[in-house]
XYZ file of C-alpha atoms in Angstrom:
360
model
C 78.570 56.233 8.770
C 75.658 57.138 11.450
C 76.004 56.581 14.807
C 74.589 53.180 16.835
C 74.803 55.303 19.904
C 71.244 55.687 21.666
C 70.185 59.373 21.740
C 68.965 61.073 24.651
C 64.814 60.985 25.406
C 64.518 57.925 23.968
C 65.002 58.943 19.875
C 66.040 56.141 17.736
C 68.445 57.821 14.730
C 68.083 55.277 11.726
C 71.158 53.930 10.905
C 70.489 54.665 6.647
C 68.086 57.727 6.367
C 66.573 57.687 2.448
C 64.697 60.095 0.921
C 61.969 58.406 0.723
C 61.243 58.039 4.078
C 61.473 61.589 4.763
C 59.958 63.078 1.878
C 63.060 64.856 -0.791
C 65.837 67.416 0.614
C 68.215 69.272 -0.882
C 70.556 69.786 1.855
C 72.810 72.590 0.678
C 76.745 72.690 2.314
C 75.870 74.403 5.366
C 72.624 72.881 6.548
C 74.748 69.614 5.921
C 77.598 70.536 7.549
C 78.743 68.225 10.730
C 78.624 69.837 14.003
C 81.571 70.387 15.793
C 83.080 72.548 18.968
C 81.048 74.052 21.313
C 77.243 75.307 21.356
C 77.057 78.850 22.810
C 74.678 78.713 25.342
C 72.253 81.759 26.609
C 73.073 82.349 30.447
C 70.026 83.730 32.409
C 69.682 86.661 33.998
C 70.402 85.405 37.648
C 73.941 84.332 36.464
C 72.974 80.907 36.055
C 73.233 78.834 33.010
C 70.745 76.933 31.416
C 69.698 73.748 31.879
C 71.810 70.907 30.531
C 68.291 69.288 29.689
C 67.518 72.157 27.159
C 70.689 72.162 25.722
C 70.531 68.319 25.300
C 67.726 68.542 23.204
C 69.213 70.863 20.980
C 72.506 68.897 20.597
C 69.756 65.919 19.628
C 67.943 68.121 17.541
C 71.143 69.588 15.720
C 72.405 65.616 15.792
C 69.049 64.754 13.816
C 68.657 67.018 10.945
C 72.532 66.210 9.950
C 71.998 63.040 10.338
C 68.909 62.075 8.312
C 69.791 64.584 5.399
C 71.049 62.852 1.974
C 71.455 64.359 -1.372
C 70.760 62.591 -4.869
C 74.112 63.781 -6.072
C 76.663 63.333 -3.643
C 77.336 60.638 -1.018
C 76.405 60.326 2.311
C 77.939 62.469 5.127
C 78.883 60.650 8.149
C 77.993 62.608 11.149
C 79.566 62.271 14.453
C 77.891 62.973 17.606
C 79.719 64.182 20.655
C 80.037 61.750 23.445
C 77.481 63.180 26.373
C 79.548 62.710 28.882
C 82.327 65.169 27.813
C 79.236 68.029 27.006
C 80.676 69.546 30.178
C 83.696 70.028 28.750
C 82.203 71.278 25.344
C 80.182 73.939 27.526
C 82.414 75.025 29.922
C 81.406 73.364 32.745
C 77.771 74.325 32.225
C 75.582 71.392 33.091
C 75.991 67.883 34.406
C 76.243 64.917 32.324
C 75.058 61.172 33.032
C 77.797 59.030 32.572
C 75.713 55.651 31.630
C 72.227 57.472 29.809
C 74.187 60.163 28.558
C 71.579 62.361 29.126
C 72.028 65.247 31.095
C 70.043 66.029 34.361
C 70.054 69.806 35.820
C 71.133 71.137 38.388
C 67.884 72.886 40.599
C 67.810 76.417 39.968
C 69.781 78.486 43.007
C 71.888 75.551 44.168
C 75.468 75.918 45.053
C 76.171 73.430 42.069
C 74.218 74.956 39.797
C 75.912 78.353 40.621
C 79.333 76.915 40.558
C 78.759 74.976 37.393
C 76.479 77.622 35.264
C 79.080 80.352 36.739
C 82.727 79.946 36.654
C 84.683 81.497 39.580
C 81.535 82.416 41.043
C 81.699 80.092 43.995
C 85.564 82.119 44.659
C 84.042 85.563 44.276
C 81.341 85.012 46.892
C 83.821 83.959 49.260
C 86.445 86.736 48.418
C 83.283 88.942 49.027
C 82.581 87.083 51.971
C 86.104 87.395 53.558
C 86.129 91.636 52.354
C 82.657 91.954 54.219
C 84.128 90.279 57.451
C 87.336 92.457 57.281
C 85.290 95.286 56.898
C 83.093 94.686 59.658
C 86.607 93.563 61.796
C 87.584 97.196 60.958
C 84.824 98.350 61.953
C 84.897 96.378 65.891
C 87.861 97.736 66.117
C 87.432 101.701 65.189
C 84.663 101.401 67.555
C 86.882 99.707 70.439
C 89.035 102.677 69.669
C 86.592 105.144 69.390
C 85.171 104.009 73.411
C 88.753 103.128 74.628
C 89.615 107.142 73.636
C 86.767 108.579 75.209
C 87.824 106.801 78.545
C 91.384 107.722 78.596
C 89.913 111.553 78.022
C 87.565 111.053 80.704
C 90.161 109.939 83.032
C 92.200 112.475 81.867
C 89.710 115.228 82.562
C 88.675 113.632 86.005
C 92.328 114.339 86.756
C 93.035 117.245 86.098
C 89.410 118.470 87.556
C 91.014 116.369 91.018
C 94.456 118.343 91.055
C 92.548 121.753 90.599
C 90.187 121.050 93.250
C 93.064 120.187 95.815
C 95.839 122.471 94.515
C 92.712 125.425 95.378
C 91.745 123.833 98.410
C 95.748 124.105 99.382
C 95.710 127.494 98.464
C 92.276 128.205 100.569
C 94.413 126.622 103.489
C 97.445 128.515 103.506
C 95.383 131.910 102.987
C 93.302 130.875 106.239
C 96.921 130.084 107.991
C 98.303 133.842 106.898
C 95.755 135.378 107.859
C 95.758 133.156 111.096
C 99.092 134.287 111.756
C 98.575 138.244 110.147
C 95.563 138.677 112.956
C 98.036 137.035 115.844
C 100.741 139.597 114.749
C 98.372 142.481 114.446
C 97.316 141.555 118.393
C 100.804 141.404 119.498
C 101.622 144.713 117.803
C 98.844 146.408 119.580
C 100.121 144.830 122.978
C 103.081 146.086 122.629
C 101.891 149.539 121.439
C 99.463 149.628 124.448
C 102.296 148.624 127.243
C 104.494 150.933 125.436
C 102.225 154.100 125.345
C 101.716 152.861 129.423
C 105.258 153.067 129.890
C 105.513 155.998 127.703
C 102.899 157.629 130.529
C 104.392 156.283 133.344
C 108.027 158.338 132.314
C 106.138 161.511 131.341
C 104.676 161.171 134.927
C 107.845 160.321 136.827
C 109.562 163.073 134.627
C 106.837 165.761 135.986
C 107.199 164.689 139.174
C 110.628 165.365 139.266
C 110.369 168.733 138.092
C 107.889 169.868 140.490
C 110.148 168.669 142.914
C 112.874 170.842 141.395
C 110.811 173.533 142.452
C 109.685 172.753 146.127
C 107.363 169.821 145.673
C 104.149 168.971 145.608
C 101.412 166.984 147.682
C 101.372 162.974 147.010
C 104.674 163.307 145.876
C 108.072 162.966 147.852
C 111.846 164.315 146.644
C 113.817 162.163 149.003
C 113.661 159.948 151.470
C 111.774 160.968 154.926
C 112.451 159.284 157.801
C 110.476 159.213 161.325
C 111.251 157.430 164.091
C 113.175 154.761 162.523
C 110.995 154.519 159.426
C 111.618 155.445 155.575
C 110.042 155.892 152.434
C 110.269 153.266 150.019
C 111.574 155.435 147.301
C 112.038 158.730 145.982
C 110.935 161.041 142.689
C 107.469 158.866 142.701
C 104.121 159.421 141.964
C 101.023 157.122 143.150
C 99.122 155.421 140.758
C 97.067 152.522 142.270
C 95.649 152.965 145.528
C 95.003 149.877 147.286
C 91.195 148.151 147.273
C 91.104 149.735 143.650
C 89.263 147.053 141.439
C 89.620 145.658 138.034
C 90.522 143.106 135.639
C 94.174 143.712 135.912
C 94.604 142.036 139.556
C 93.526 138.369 139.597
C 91.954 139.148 142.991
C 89.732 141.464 141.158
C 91.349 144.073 143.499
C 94.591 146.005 144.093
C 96.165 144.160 147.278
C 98.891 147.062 147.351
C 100.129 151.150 146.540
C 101.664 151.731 143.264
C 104.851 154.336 143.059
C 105.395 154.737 139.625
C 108.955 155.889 138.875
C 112.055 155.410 135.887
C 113.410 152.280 135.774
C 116.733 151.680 138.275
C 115.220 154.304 141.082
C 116.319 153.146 144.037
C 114.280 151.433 146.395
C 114.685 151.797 150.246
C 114.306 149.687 153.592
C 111.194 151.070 155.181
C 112.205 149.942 158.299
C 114.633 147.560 160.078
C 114.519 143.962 159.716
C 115.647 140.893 158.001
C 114.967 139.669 154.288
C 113.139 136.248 154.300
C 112.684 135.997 150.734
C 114.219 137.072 147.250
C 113.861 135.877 143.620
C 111.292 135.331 141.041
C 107.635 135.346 141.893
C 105.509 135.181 138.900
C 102.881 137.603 138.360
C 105.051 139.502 141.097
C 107.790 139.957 139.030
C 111.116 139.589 141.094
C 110.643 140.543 144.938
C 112.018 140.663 148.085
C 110.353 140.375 151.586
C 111.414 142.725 154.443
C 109.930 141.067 157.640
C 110.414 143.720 160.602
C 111.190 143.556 163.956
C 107.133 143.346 165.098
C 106.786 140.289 162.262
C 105.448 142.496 159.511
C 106.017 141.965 156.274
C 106.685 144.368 153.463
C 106.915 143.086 149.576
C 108.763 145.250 147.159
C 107.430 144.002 143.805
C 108.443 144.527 139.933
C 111.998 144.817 140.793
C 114.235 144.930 137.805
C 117.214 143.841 140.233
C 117.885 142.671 143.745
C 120.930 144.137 146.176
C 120.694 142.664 148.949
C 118.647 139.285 148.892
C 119.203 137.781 152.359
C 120.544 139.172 156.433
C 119.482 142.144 158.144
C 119.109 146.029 156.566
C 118.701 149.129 157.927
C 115.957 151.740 157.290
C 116.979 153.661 154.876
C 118.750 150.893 153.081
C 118.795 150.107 149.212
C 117.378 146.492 148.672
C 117.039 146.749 144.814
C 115.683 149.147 141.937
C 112.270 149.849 140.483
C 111.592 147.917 137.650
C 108.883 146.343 134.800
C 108.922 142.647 135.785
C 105.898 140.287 136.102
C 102.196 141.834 135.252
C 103.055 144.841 134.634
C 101.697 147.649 132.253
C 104.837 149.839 133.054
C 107.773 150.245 135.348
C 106.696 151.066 139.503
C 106.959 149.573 142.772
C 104.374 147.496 143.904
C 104.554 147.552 147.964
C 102.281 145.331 149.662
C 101.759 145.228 153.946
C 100.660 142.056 155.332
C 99.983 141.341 158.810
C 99.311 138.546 160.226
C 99.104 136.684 156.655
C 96.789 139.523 155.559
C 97.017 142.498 153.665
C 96.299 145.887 154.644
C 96.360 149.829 153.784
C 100.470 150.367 152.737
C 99.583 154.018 152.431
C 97.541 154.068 155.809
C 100.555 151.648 156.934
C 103.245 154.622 156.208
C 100.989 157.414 157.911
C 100.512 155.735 160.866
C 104.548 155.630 161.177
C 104.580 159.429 160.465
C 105.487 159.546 156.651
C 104.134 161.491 154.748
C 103.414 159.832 151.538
C-alpha cells in the first residue's frame, strides 16, 4: 500500500499508480525492489558531507520510481518510505532533518555544525590538535625560559670567577709590594751595619797601630801613657785623634765638631784631666753615656761615648779613672768624645790641653 505521507518539495505520490497513466513498464525484481538501509553518500573534498537537500531529493527520487512501478503479472508492491526525520540516523549523522516538513535543510558550508555533522569526531580531533599545539608551544616557553635562565647563571658564574681572579692577583700584587717593602728596609739595615762595622773595624786597626808604634818609642799625635803637668792629665792612653774640633759635616747636628776625638779599643781607660767634682753622669742621647768633670776654675770637661761609668758623683783626682771608652750614642765606632766649655761655651780641647802643658 503507498504512502499518504507528503513528500519533500512539494511532490504529490498517487496513492494507485496504473499503467496507463505512465505509459507501460516492465519493472524487473531489482528496479522494483523496496529501498531499505542507508544511502551511501559522496563526502566532498573539504571533509564535509553533502547537503541533506541533495540527498533528499534522491531519497524522493528513489521513493518515486518504486512507487509508481506496477507489473501486468504480479501484484502491487507496497513501498515504504523512511520517516525524514530519522534520515540522520540512516546517514550517520550527515545532514539535518525538519521534524514537521520532513524536509531537510543544510547546514552552510564551513560551519561548525556542518563540520561536526558531515564529519564524525572531527569537532574532537580539532580540539585534541588544538590542546597538542598549545602543549607544544608550552614546551616551547619553557625550553626558552630555560635556555635564558642558563645563560644567566653562566654569566654570573663567569662574573665570579673573573671577580676572585682579579682580587686574589691584586692580593698577590700587594704582598709582593710589602716583600719587597720589607727586602729594601733589610738590605738598608745590612749596609748600616756593614758601614759602622767596617768604621769600627778601622777604628781597631788604628788603635792597634798606635799601640805598636808606641811599643817602639812613639810617635807624634799619639801618647803611651798618661802625662801629667802641673796637676793636669791626659784623658787617656794608646789613642789616636780622629776629629779635630770645628771639623764640619753631616754627622754633628751642629753641622760642626764641638769636640777632639781619641779613638781607642773599647774598655781603655779614661782619666781625670784635672781635679774637680763630677756634676753630672748618665745617659745623654746623641752623647751616649757621659760624665761632667767641672774643675776647680768652673770649667767643664765632658767625656762622651762611655761604655761605662766609675765614678758618677764627689770629687777625683787628676789622674783618676772616671769610666772606659766606649760606642754609645752617635757613634760610627768606639772613641772618646771630650768637649771644653767655658763659660757655657765650647772651645779648642786640644788647644785646651796645650795650654796646660800636655802634649797631645
Amino acid at each position: 500500500m503507498a504512502s499518504n505521507s507528503p513528500s519533500p518539495e512539494g511532490i504529490d505520490v498517487p496513492e494507485t499508480p496504473t499503467a496507463g497513466a505512465w505509459g507501460e513498464w516492465n519493472p524487473t525484481e531489482d528496479s522494483a525492489r523496496s529501498v531499505r538501509g542507508k544511502h551511501r553518500v559522496l563526502k566532498q573534498r573539504g571533509g564535509l558531507a553533502r547537503s541533506s537537500t541533495v540527498l533528499g531529493v534522491g531519497v524522493i527520487a528513489a521513493v518515486g520510481a518504486g512507487g509508481i512501478a506496477t507489473a501486468q503479472d504480479r501484484p502491487q508492491v507496497a513501498i515504504s518510505m523512511p520517516s525524514l526525520p530519522d534520515l540522520p540516523d540512516l546517514l550517520g549523522g550527515g545532514g539535518h532533518a525538519s521534524g514537521a516538513a520532513g524536509t531537510d535543510t543544510a547546514a552552510p558550508a564551513g560551519t561548525a555544525a556542518a563540520q561536526g555533522a558531515g564529519i564524525p569526531g572531527q569537532a574532537d580531533g580539532q580540539g585534541h590538535g588544538q590542546a597538542d599545539a598549545g602543549e607544544a608551544l608550552r614546551h616551547r616557553i619553557l625550553q626558552q625560559a630555560e635556555s635564558q635562565q642558563e645563560a644567566v647563571e653562566t654569566q654570573a658564574r663567569a662574573d665570579a670567577e673573573r671577580t676572585a681572579r682579579e682580587a686574589a692577583a691584586q692580593e698577590a700584587r700587594a704582598q709582593k709590594e710589602a716583600a719587597d717593602k720589607e727586602a729594601e728596609t733589610a738590605r738598608a739595615a745590612a749596609e748600616k751595619a756593614a758601614a759602622e762595622k767596617a768604621e769600627a773595624d778601622k777604628a781597631a786597626e788604628a788603635a792597634a797601630t798606635t799601640a805598636a808604634k808606641a811599643a817602639e818609642g812613639g810617635t807624634s799625635g799619639s801618647a803611651t801613657g798618661t802625662k801629667a803637668s802641673g796637676g793636669y792629665s791626659l784623658p787617656t792612653s794608646s789613642y789616636t785623634l780622629t776629629s779635630h774640633y770645628g771639623d764640619s759635616g753631616s754627622m754633628w747636628s751642629s753641622g760642626h765638631h764641638t769636640g777632639l776625638d781619641f779613638a781607642a779599643p773599647t774598655g781603655t781607660p779614661v782619666k781625670a784631666v784635672g781635679g774637680g767634682k763630677v756634676i753630672s753622669a748618665g745617659w745623654s742621647g746623641a752623647y751616649g753615656y757621659r760624665i761632667v768633670l767641672q774643675l776647680d776654675d768652673g770649667t767643664e770637661v765632658w767625656y762622651c761615648h762611655l761604655s761605662s761609668m766609675s765614678v758618677t758623683s764627689g770629687t777625683v783626682g787628676a789622674g783618676e779613672t772616671i769610666g772606659r771608652v766606649g760606642a754609645t750614642g752617635n757613634v760610627t765606632g768606639a772613641h772618646l768624645h771630650l768637649e771644653v766649655r767655658k763659660g757655657g761655651s765650647t772651645v779648642d780641647p786640644l788647644a785646651w790641653l796645650e795650654s796646660k802643658g800636655l802634649s797631645v
